[in-house]
Tab-separated table of C-alpha atoms and ligand atoms in Angstrom:
chain	number	residue	atom	x	y	z
A	1	MET	CA	93.964	85.669	114.850
A	2	SER	CA	90.707	85.519	113.010
A	3	ASP	CA	89.439	81.957	113.291
A	4	THR	CA	86.539	81.128	111.033
A	5	THR	CA	86.629	77.373	111.472
A	6	HIS	CA	85.370	77.306	115.058
A	7	GLY	CA	82.268	78.701	116.681
A	8	PHE	CA	82.145	81.328	119.417
A	9	ASP	CA	81.413	78.818	122.209
A	10	THR	CA	84.546	76.853	121.293
A	11	LEU	CA	86.767	79.905	120.887
A	12	GLN	CA	85.773	81.493	124.204
A	13	ILE	CA	87.225	78.402	125.925
A	14	HIS	CA	90.172	77.503	123.692
A	15	ALA	CA	91.436	80.568	121.792
A	16	GLY	CA	94.970	81.484	122.839
A	17	ALA	CA	95.325	78.575	125.269
A	18	ARG	CA	97.201	75.312	124.945
A	19	PRO	CA	98.450	72.792	127.515
A	20	ASP	CA	101.369	74.340	129.381
A	21	PRO	CA	104.559	73.346	127.506
A	22	ALA	CA	106.544	72.890	130.746
A	23	THR	CA	104.090	70.828	132.826
A	24	GLY	CA	101.157	69.832	130.634
A	25	ALA	CA	98.825	71.779	132.927
A	26	ARG	CA	95.466	71.872	131.136
A	27	GLN	CA	94.304	75.168	132.628
A	28	THR	CA	96.385	78.240	131.772
A	29	PRO	CA	98.835	78.736	134.671
A	30	ILE	CA	99.173	82.084	136.423
A	31	TYR	CA	102.727	83.000	135.464
A	32	GLN	CA	103.429	84.977	138.619
A	33	THR	CA	106.803	86.297	137.562
A	34	THR	CA	108.297	89.687	136.849
A	35	ALA	CA	111.152	88.625	134.571
A	36	TYR	CA	112.267	85.825	132.240
A	37	VAL	CA	115.787	84.385	131.979
A	38	PHE	CA	117.499	85.119	128.655
A	39	ARG	CA	119.144	82.119	126.946
A	40	ASP	CA	122.275	84.238	126.420
A	41	ALA	CA	123.313	87.816	125.670
A	42	ASP	CA	122.449	87.495	121.938
A	43	HIS	CA	118.947	86.291	122.788
A	44	ALA	CA	118.488	89.261	125.108
A	45	ALA	CA	119.636	91.697	122.397
A	46	ALA	CA	117.311	90.132	119.804
A	47	LEU	CA	114.343	90.482	122.169
A	48	PHE	CA	115.105	94.122	122.925
A	49	ASN	CA	115.484	94.818	119.178
A	50	LEU	CA	112.051	93.225	118.557
A	51	GLN	CA	113.797	90.857	116.124
A	52	GLU	CA	112.544	87.908	118.138
A	53	VAL	CA	109.248	87.739	119.979
A	54	GLY	CA	109.526	86.574	123.579
A	55	TYR	CA	109.206	87.564	127.189
A	56	ILE	CA	111.435	90.192	128.772
A	57	TYR	CA	109.646	91.824	131.691
A	58	SER	CA	106.012	91.650	132.825
A	59	ARG	CA	105.333	95.362	132.372
A	60	LEU	CA	105.462	94.525	128.636
A	61	THR	CA	104.326	90.925	128.264
A	62	ASN	CA	103.398	87.959	130.445
A	63	PRO	CA	102.332	84.471	129.260
A	64	THR	CA	99.022	84.474	131.200
A	65	VAL	CA	98.120	87.933	129.935
A	66	ALA	CA	99.169	86.879	126.410
A	67	VAL	CA	96.576	84.069	126.412
A	68	LEU	CA	93.852	86.553	127.331
A	69	GLN	CA	95.044	88.979	124.640
A	70	GLU	CA	94.833	86.293	121.970
A	71	ARG	CA	91.456	85.123	123.252
A	72	ILE	CA	89.819	88.549	123.196
A	73	ALA	CA	91.395	89.365	119.809
A	74	THR	CA	89.974	86.122	118.411
A	75	LEU	CA	86.485	86.682	119.847
A	76	GLU	CA	86.425	90.190	118.336
A	77	GLY	CA	87.842	89.027	114.987
A	78	GLY	CA	90.948	91.227	115.347
A	79	VAL	CA	94.611	90.486	114.583
A	80	GLY	CA	95.985	91.376	118.015
A	81	ALA	CA	95.165	92.888	121.377
A	82	VAL	CA	96.870	94.583	124.296
A	83	CYS	CA	95.489	94.123	127.794
A	84	CYS	CA	95.742	96.954	130.317
A	85	SER	CA	95.044	97.653	133.968
A	86	SER	CA	91.502	99.031	133.453
A	87	GLY	CA	89.017	100.088	130.821
A	88	HIS	CA	90.078	103.694	131.214
A	89	ALA	CA	93.708	102.676	130.707
A	90	ALA	CA	92.632	100.900	127.502
A	91	GLN	CA	91.084	104.129	126.205
A	92	ILE	CA	94.316	106.074	126.744
A	93	MET	CA	96.308	103.189	125.230
A	94	ALA	CA	94.039	103.214	122.149
A	95	LEU	CA	94.426	106.962	121.631
A	96	PHE	CA	98.109	107.295	122.526
A	97	PRO	CA	99.653	106.112	119.199
A	98	LEU	CA	97.198	108.255	117.211
A	99	MET	CA	97.314	111.550	119.075
A	100	GLY	CA	99.619	114.441	119.807
A	101	PRO	CA	99.324	117.995	121.108
A	102	GLY	CA	96.706	119.934	119.133
A	103	LYS	CA	94.979	116.779	117.854
A	104	ASN	CA	91.370	115.941	118.631
A	105	ILE	CA	88.837	113.137	118.663
A	106	VAL	CA	85.141	113.238	117.839
A	107	ALA	CA	83.103	111.274	120.392
A	108	SER	CA	79.469	110.438	120.997
A	109	THR	CA	77.603	112.396	123.677
A	110	ARG	CA	76.203	109.075	124.907
A	111	LEU	CA	79.136	107.557	126.779
A	112	TYR	CA	79.948	106.116	130.173
A	113	GLY	CA	80.222	109.065	132.622
A	114	GLY	CA	83.851	108.337	133.494
A	115	THR	CA	84.747	108.471	129.812
A	116	VAL	CA	83.022	111.835	129.399
A	117	THR	CA	85.137	113.148	132.286
A	118	GLN	CA	88.345	111.607	130.899
A	119	PHE	CA	87.692	113.121	127.470
A	120	SER	CA	86.390	116.520	128.685
A	121	HIS	CA	89.139	117.305	131.159
A	122	THR	CA	92.000	114.866	131.702
A	123	ILE	CA	93.140	114.394	128.099
A	124	LYS	CA	93.550	118.175	127.808
A	125	ARG	CA	96.677	117.772	129.959
A	126	PHE	CA	98.210	115.960	126.965
A	127	GLY	CA	97.123	118.760	124.629
A	128	TRP	CA	94.339	116.535	123.224
A	129	GLU	CA	90.768	117.769	122.658
A	130	CYS	CA	87.435	116.006	122.370
A	131	LYS	CA	84.384	117.233	120.461
A	132	PHE	CA	81.160	115.603	121.665
A	133	VAL	CA	78.500	115.106	119.015
A	134	ASP	CA	75.075	113.437	118.827
A	135	PHE	CA	75.927	110.324	116.789
A	136	ASP	CA	72.375	110.140	115.416
A	137	ASP	CA	73.120	113.397	113.576
A	138	LEU	CA	75.451	112.090	110.861
A	139	ASP	CA	75.931	115.540	109.300
A	140	ALA	CA	77.077	116.894	112.674
A	141	VAL	CA	79.598	114.049	112.969
A	142	LYS	CA	80.974	114.851	109.495
A	143	ALA	CA	81.104	118.549	110.287
A	144	ALA	CA	82.972	117.985	113.557
A	145	ILE	CA	85.841	116.122	111.869
A	146	ASP	CA	88.653	118.495	110.903
A	147	ASP	CA	92.279	118.202	109.739
A	148	ASN	CA	93.448	117.573	113.297
A	149	THR	CA	90.933	114.819	114.090
A	150	ARG	CA	92.673	111.504	114.654
A	151	ALA	CA	89.823	109.203	115.742
A	152	VAL	CA	86.072	108.836	116.150
A	153	PHE	CA	84.916	107.205	119.407
A	154	GLY	CA	81.595	105.672	120.486
A	155	GLU	CA	79.975	102.866	122.488
A	156	ALA	CA	78.074	100.170	120.572
A	157	ILE	CA	75.484	99.838	123.349
A	158	ALA	CA	75.927	103.019	125.355
A	159	ASN	CA	76.273	103.020	129.120
A	160	PRO	CA	73.814	103.819	130.747
A	161	GLY	CA	71.079	104.884	128.362
A	162	GLY	CA	70.042	101.910	126.233
A	163	TYR	CA	71.246	103.811	123.168
A	164	ILE	CA	72.417	101.737	120.200
A	165	MET	CA	74.979	103.372	117.940
A	166	ASP	CA	74.714	102.933	114.170
A	167	VAL	CA	78.263	101.588	114.024
A	168	ARG	CA	78.253	101.021	110.246
A	169	ALA	CA	77.108	104.561	109.406
A	170	ILE	CA	79.725	106.162	111.682
A	171	ALA	CA	82.426	103.779	110.356
A	172	ASP	CA	81.675	104.976	106.814
A	173	ILE	CA	82.157	108.600	107.906
A	174	ALA	CA	85.462	107.788	109.646
A	175	ASP	CA	86.559	105.839	106.569
A	176	ALA	CA	85.850	108.747	104.236
A	177	ALA	CA	87.900	111.010	106.534
A	178	GLU	CA	90.721	108.393	106.627
A	179	ILE	CA	90.695	108.140	110.420
A	180	PRO	CA	90.038	105.116	112.647
A	181	LEU	CA	86.765	104.397	114.419
A	182	ILE	CA	87.238	103.198	118.011
A	183	ILE	CA	84.325	101.293	119.539
A	184	ASP	CA	83.959	100.716	123.268
A	185	ASN	CA	82.284	97.287	123.199
A	186	THR	CA	82.171	96.822	126.994
A	187	THR	CA	78.419	96.662	127.472
A	188	ALA	CA	77.749	94.562	124.368
A	189	THR	CA	80.717	92.130	124.451
A	190	PRO	CA	81.818	90.382	121.238
A	191	TYR	CA	79.013	87.858	121.762
A	192	LEU	CA	76.308	90.462	121.151
A	193	CYS	CA	78.134	92.903	118.864
A	194	ARG	CA	81.028	92.541	116.427
A	195	PRO	CA	82.226	96.111	115.791
A	196	ILE	CA	85.084	95.088	113.472
A	197	GLU	CA	82.602	93.410	111.104
A	198	LEU	CA	80.649	96.685	111.156
A	199	GLY	CA	83.738	98.701	110.150
A	200	ALA	CA	85.512	99.593	113.410
A	201	THR	CA	89.328	99.860	113.373
A	202	LEU	CA	89.914	99.399	117.111
A	203	VAL	CA	87.753	97.944	119.876
A	204	VAL	CA	88.277	98.799	123.533
A	205	HIS	CA	86.925	96.967	126.555
A	206	SER	CA	86.600	97.375	130.240
A	207	THR	CA	87.203	93.675	130.970
A	208	THR	CA	86.122	94.558	134.506
A	209	LYS	CA	82.536	94.067	133.339
A	210	TYR	CA	81.000	91.178	131.361
A	211	LEU	CA	84.245	89.622	130.098
A	212	THR	CA	85.265	88.833	133.679
A	213	GLY	CA	81.636	88.685	134.683
A	214	ASN	CA	81.935	88.184	138.423
A	215	GLY	CA	83.085	91.532	139.791
A	216	THR	CA	86.534	90.403	140.921
A	217	VAL	CA	89.162	92.391	138.979
A	218	THR	CA	89.587	95.545	136.932
A	219	GLY	CA	91.112	95.314	133.492
A	220	GLY	CA	90.968	96.628	129.971
A	221	CYS	CA	91.854	95.630	126.441
A	222	VAL	CA	92.518	97.278	123.072
A	223	VAL	CA	91.813	95.059	120.054
A	224	ASP	CA	93.245	95.912	116.639
A	225	SER	CA	91.304	94.909	113.513
A	226	GLY	CA	94.517	95.077	111.459
A	227	ASN	CA	92.418	96.721	108.717
A	228	PHE	CA	93.681	100.299	108.838
A	229	ASP	CA	96.367	101.600	106.464
A	230	TRP	CA	98.455	103.775	108.813
A	231	SER	CA	100.658	104.857	105.901
A	232	ALA	CA	97.853	106.105	103.609
A	233	ASN	CA	98.554	109.672	104.768
A	234	ASP	CA	100.890	111.430	107.183
A	235	LYS	CA	98.392	111.651	110.063
A	236	PHE	CA	99.853	108.798	112.135
A	237	PRO	CA	103.635	109.296	112.279
A	238	SER	CA	104.062	107.149	115.422
A	239	LEU	CA	102.983	104.174	113.311
A	240	SER	CA	104.029	105.075	109.771
A	241	ALA	CA	107.273	107.065	110.236
A	242	PRO	CA	110.465	106.392	112.224
A	243	GLU	CA	109.402	106.370	115.912
A	244	PRO	CA	111.996	108.266	117.996
A	245	ALA	CA	110.748	106.489	121.149
A	246	TYR	CA	112.018	103.182	119.695
A	247	HIS	CA	115.333	104.206	118.068
A	248	GLY	CA	113.657	105.170	114.796
A	249	LEU	CA	111.734	101.933	114.199
A	250	ASN	CA	108.955	102.245	111.595
A	251	PHE	CA	106.198	100.094	113.118
A	252	HIS	CA	103.947	99.843	110.061
A	253	GLU	CA	106.807	98.942	107.740
A	254	THR	CA	108.220	96.382	110.203
A	255	PHE	CA	105.077	94.757	111.614
A	256	GLY	CA	102.487	95.306	108.859
A	257	ASN	CA	98.935	94.872	110.127
A	258	LEU	CA	100.251	94.183	113.653
A	259	ALA	CA	101.826	97.672	113.850
A	260	PHE	CA	99.275	99.044	116.306
A	261	THR	CA	99.529	96.025	118.629
A	262	PHE	CA	103.345	96.054	118.653
A	263	HIS	CA	103.374	99.795	119.269
A	264	GLY	CA	100.944	99.294	122.169
A	265	ILE	CA	103.330	96.887	123.859
A	266	ALA	CA	106.744	98.271	122.881
A	267	ILE	CA	105.894	101.932	123.544
A	268	GLY	CA	102.488	102.111	125.259
A	269	LEU	CA	102.993	99.554	128.024
A	270	ARG	CA	106.719	100.171	128.214
A	271	ASP	CA	106.384	103.919	128.835
A	272	LEU	CA	102.874	104.392	130.263
A	273	GLY	CA	102.986	101.202	132.351
A	274	MET	CA	99.212	100.569	132.451
A	275	THR	CA	99.835	96.838	132.596
A	276	MET	CA	97.370	94.063	133.443
A	277	ASN	CA	98.722	91.701	136.084
A	278	PRO	CA	98.619	87.913	135.580
A	279	GLN	CA	96.157	87.351	138.468
A	280	ALA	CA	93.660	89.688	136.820
A	281	ALA	CA	94.203	87.944	133.473
A	282	HIS	CA	93.466	84.613	135.163
A	283	TYR	CA	90.124	85.769	136.583
A	284	THR	CA	89.147	87.267	133.249
A	285	LEU	CA	90.140	84.092	131.387
A	286	MET	CA	87.819	82.158	133.738
A	287	GLY	CA	85.067	84.614	132.864
A	288	THR	CA	85.494	84.420	129.098
A	289	GLU	CA	84.938	80.638	129.168
A	290	THR	CA	81.233	81.179	129.976
A	291	LEU	CA	80.677	84.499	128.212
A	292	SER	CA	78.039	83.368	125.684
A	293	LEU	CA	76.114	81.361	128.299
A	294	ARG	CA	75.986	84.311	130.662
A	295	MET	CA	75.112	86.851	127.959
A	296	GLU	CA	72.176	84.742	126.787
A	297	ARG	CA	70.771	84.645	130.312
A	298	HIS	CA	71.559	88.331	130.930
A	299	VAL	CA	69.588	89.260	127.804
A	300	GLU	CA	66.685	86.872	128.511
A	301	ASN	CA	66.340	88.298	132.046
A	302	ALA	CA	66.696	91.899	130.884
A	303	VAL	CA	63.867	91.462	128.366
A	304	LYS	CA	61.577	89.978	131.064
A	305	VAL	CA	62.386	92.596	133.708
A	306	ALA	CA	62.252	95.559	131.309
A	307	ASN	CA	58.852	94.462	129.980
A	308	TRP	CA	57.525	94.119	133.528
A	309	LEU	CA	58.870	97.549	134.516
A	310	GLU	CA	57.451	99.201	131.414
A	311	GLN	CA	53.869	98.285	132.326
A	312	ASP	CA	54.252	99.345	135.973
A	313	ASP	CA	52.622	102.696	136.703
A	314	ARG	CA	55.285	103.726	139.265
A	315	ILE	CA	57.718	103.912	136.338
A	316	GLU	CA	57.775	106.768	133.866
A	317	LYS	CA	60.077	105.273	131.270
A	318	VAL	CA	62.368	102.319	130.532
A	319	THR	CA	65.181	102.902	128.032
A	320	TYR	CA	65.952	99.330	127.004
A	321	ALA	CA	66.639	98.846	123.294
A	322	GLY	CA	65.278	95.300	123.593
A	323	LEU	CA	61.765	96.717	124.154
A	324	GLU	CA	59.553	97.050	121.081
A	325	SER	CA	58.712	100.589	122.203
A	326	SER	CA	62.390	101.647	122.025
A	327	PRO	CA	63.411	103.931	119.145
A	328	TYR	CA	66.498	101.714	118.855
A	329	PHE	CA	64.664	98.362	118.693
A	330	GLU	CA	65.103	98.021	114.888
A	331	ARG	CA	68.709	99.266	114.909
A	332	ALA	CA	69.592	96.782	117.656
A	333	LYS	CA	68.689	93.920	115.291
A	334	THR	CA	71.543	94.853	112.959
A	335	VAL	CA	74.116	96.164	115.477
A	336	CYS	CA	73.632	93.514	118.184
A	337	PRO	CA	71.478	90.750	116.676
A	338	LYS	CA	71.740	88.401	119.688
A	339	GLY	CA	70.270	90.976	122.064
A	340	ALA	CA	70.457	94.579	123.220
A	341	GLY	CA	72.484	93.778	126.344
A	342	ALA	CA	71.309	93.809	129.948
A	343	LEU	CA	71.921	97.402	130.918
A	344	PHE	CA	69.209	100.026	130.889
A	345	THR	CA	67.792	102.905	132.844
A	346	ILE	CA	64.409	103.557	134.370
A	347	SER	CA	62.895	106.935	135.115
A	348	VAL	CA	61.087	106.705	138.421
A	349	LYS	CA	57.991	108.767	139.247
A	350	GLY	CA	58.806	110.872	142.307
A	351	GLY	CA	62.193	112.015	141.004
A	352	TYR	CA	65.449	112.139	142.966
A	353	GLU	CA	63.870	111.232	146.343
A	354	ALA	CA	62.058	108.163	145.010
A	355	CYS	CA	65.264	106.965	143.331
A	356	ILE	CA	67.181	107.181	146.599
A	357	LYS	CA	64.429	105.232	148.432
A	358	LEU	CA	64.367	102.623	145.670
A	359	VAL	CA	68.102	101.881	145.738
A	360	ASN	CA	68.013	101.729	149.543
A	361	ALA	CA	65.065	99.290	149.606
A	362	LEU	CA	66.322	96.727	147.079
A	363	GLU	CA	67.529	93.441	148.575
A	364	ILE	CA	68.796	91.220	145.743
A	365	PHE	CA	70.065	94.149	143.680
A	366	SER	CA	73.212	95.749	145.112
A	367	HIS	CA	73.815	99.491	144.941
A	368	VAL	CA	77.309	99.615	143.449
A	369	ALA	CA	79.370	101.427	140.821
A	370	ASN	CA	79.771	98.432	138.565
A	371	LEU	CA	77.902	96.548	135.869
A	372	GLY	CA	78.136	93.289	133.983
A	373	ASP	CA	78.258	91.105	137.086
A	374	THR	CA	76.299	87.846	137.453
A	375	ARG	CA	74.666	89.728	140.358
A	376	SER	CA	72.016	92.287	139.534
A	377	LEU	CA	73.201	95.802	140.284
A	378	VAL	CA	71.701	99.275	140.403
A	379	ILE	CA	73.064	102.745	140.710
A	380	HIS	CA	71.598	106.206	140.872
A	381	SER	CA	73.958	107.717	138.287
A	382	ALA	CA	73.185	111.395	138.947
A	383	SER	CA	74.399	111.173	142.553
A	384	THR	CA	77.361	108.870	141.792
A	385	THR	CA	79.054	107.982	138.446
A	386	HIS	CA	77.681	111.008	136.595
A	387	ARG	CA	78.017	113.403	139.549
A	388	GLN	CA	80.935	115.309	137.966
A	389	LEU	CA	78.872	116.141	134.878
A	390	SER	CA	76.784	119.234	134.343
A	391	PRO	CA	72.971	118.741	134.334
A	392	GLU	CA	73.022	119.100	130.528
A	393	GLN	CA	75.746	116.456	130.216
A	394	GLN	CA	73.769	114.196	132.608
A	395	GLU	CA	70.653	114.514	130.447
A	396	ALA	CA	72.645	113.952	127.238
A	397	ALA	CA	74.220	110.840	128.742
A	398	GLY	CA	70.800	109.513	129.825
A	399	ALA	CA	71.570	109.965	133.514
A	400	GLY	CA	69.075	112.598	134.707
A	401	GLN	CA	68.038	113.165	138.350
A	402	ASN	CA	65.112	110.677	138.279
A	403	VAL	CA	67.056	107.955	136.474
A	404	VAL	CA	68.310	104.693	137.965
A	405	ARG	CA	70.660	102.474	135.984
A	406	ILE	CA	70.020	98.748	136.192
A	407	SER	CA	72.453	95.954	135.292
A	408	ILE	CA	70.460	92.747	135.122
A	409	GLY	CA	72.278	89.664	136.390
A	410	THR	CA	71.762	85.974	135.799
A	411	GLU	CA	69.550	85.207	138.821
A	412	ASP	CA	65.914	84.036	138.428
A	413	ALA	CA	64.022	86.779	136.615
A	414	ASP	CA	60.966	86.234	138.859
A	415	ASP	CA	63.062	86.973	141.955
A	416	LEU	CA	64.404	90.162	140.380
A	417	ILE	CA	60.894	91.320	139.515
A	418	ALA	CA	59.633	90.579	143.044
A	419	ASP	CA	62.528	92.578	144.531
A	420	LEU	CA	61.850	95.560	142.253
A	421	ASP	CA	58.137	95.322	143.086
A	422	GLN	CA	58.652	95.557	146.863
A	423	ALA	CA	61.272	98.313	146.567
A	424	LEU	CA	59.112	100.394	144.217
A	425	GLY	CA	56.332	100.036	146.807
A	426	LYS	CA	58.592	101.627	149.417
A	427	ALA	CA	59.855	104.272	146.969
A	428	SER	CA	56.363	105.490	146.119
A	429	SER	CA	55.009	105.527	149.680
B	1	PLP	C1	83.324	100.712	133.224
B	1	PLP	C2	83.423	101.255	131.868
B	1	PLP	C3	84.591	101.877	131.423
B	1	PLP	C4	85.789	102.070	132.325
B	1	PLP	O1	86.334	100.843	132.681
B	1	PLP	P1	87.188	100.621	134.044
B	1	PLP	O2	87.594	99.193	133.961
B	1	PLP	O3	86.254	100.917	135.168
B	1	PLP	O4	88.334	101.573	133.975
B	1	PLP	C5	84.639	102.337	130.129
B	1	PLP	N1	83.586	102.205	129.306
B	1	PLP	C6	82.440	101.609	129.692
B	1	PLP	C7	81.314	101.490	128.721
B	1	PLP	C8	82.316	101.113	130.984
B	1	PLP	O5	81.172	100.534	131.360
């Protein structure tokens, strides 16, 4: 659904939506229904055979969710998308068609803590493995890819460390190995970063964060670029060979560059059931309408607050890639030219104790396990989201003991700075 005739601000409001054919309703209705009446028995059979596209049952497809899928696919410049119940569900849904027992992925060490846990432990139950590599060491990435590697995975702007991935360089390595690159674009959003233009095959989102933008619902999405040739080798039989889970259908042959998206719905949602509900899709659709406006303010505020924090002598370090002092400042200009996001960490003098006092003393900032809200949020990662990780993994993920993660909202930057100032006063006393 790549649309090159309209700008981002237009697409974030209109892509996928049209006046409701039944009522003329201008806003996308919440189709709160489980099932859809078949015209007759032949119609039902055609739908189940995937010979006709239509609605059967809301575990697979729902008209409200479909609008969101088309909208996110359009904003990312992909051909299709599948929405899921959470960002973590989206990650499993992205890997599921590619993987099998004994297969592995190569992932960046700098990832959201929950993803490190999912990839280090939980996916082993499926017989999948993950090799974590420093993505700034391109030779190590190449060396980690073996005959059983089925994907490379990284975050464009990593959560929580202010690390910017060289998406193009890693995409070239994945390309040479004939495997897809999956980018988690949650913290950047398609407004700041366009991974498909930089060579990514698939983009995953936690729509829980900036896409919804107001902390109301969890959700996820897998976007397909449509650019990968699943039949170039025999590594992806679920897509390029007869799929036993759908009476021998060959998805690539039948659906061409929509093979991954159709597989995600017909097999992934059908059998794993990680479905987004229409209420959640509604809230996220509301959020997408103002995405660019919010991201501009998020970035503007983050630059102001990070610069203020950097010169404060109660702070040891600020890891924001939008700061000129950041080692990723130059890279950010090519990976996310409209800004380095609004998520960064600070290292607080006084270590663990000072961090605890700081999060307790803040008044405008809320101490929560979320990010990408219009409200400013903080979390002490080492005692919360990254608690399950070893100290080495915490350090590698940028979530050491003295580190507080900050998600800058869209309030007045001066108010945010004043709140940090008073709380740092209490933390250092
Ligand atoms: C939150 C988050 C996830 C997980 O998303 P959920 O919606 O919480 O399941 C994955 N990746 C990143 C970068 C995140 O910030």
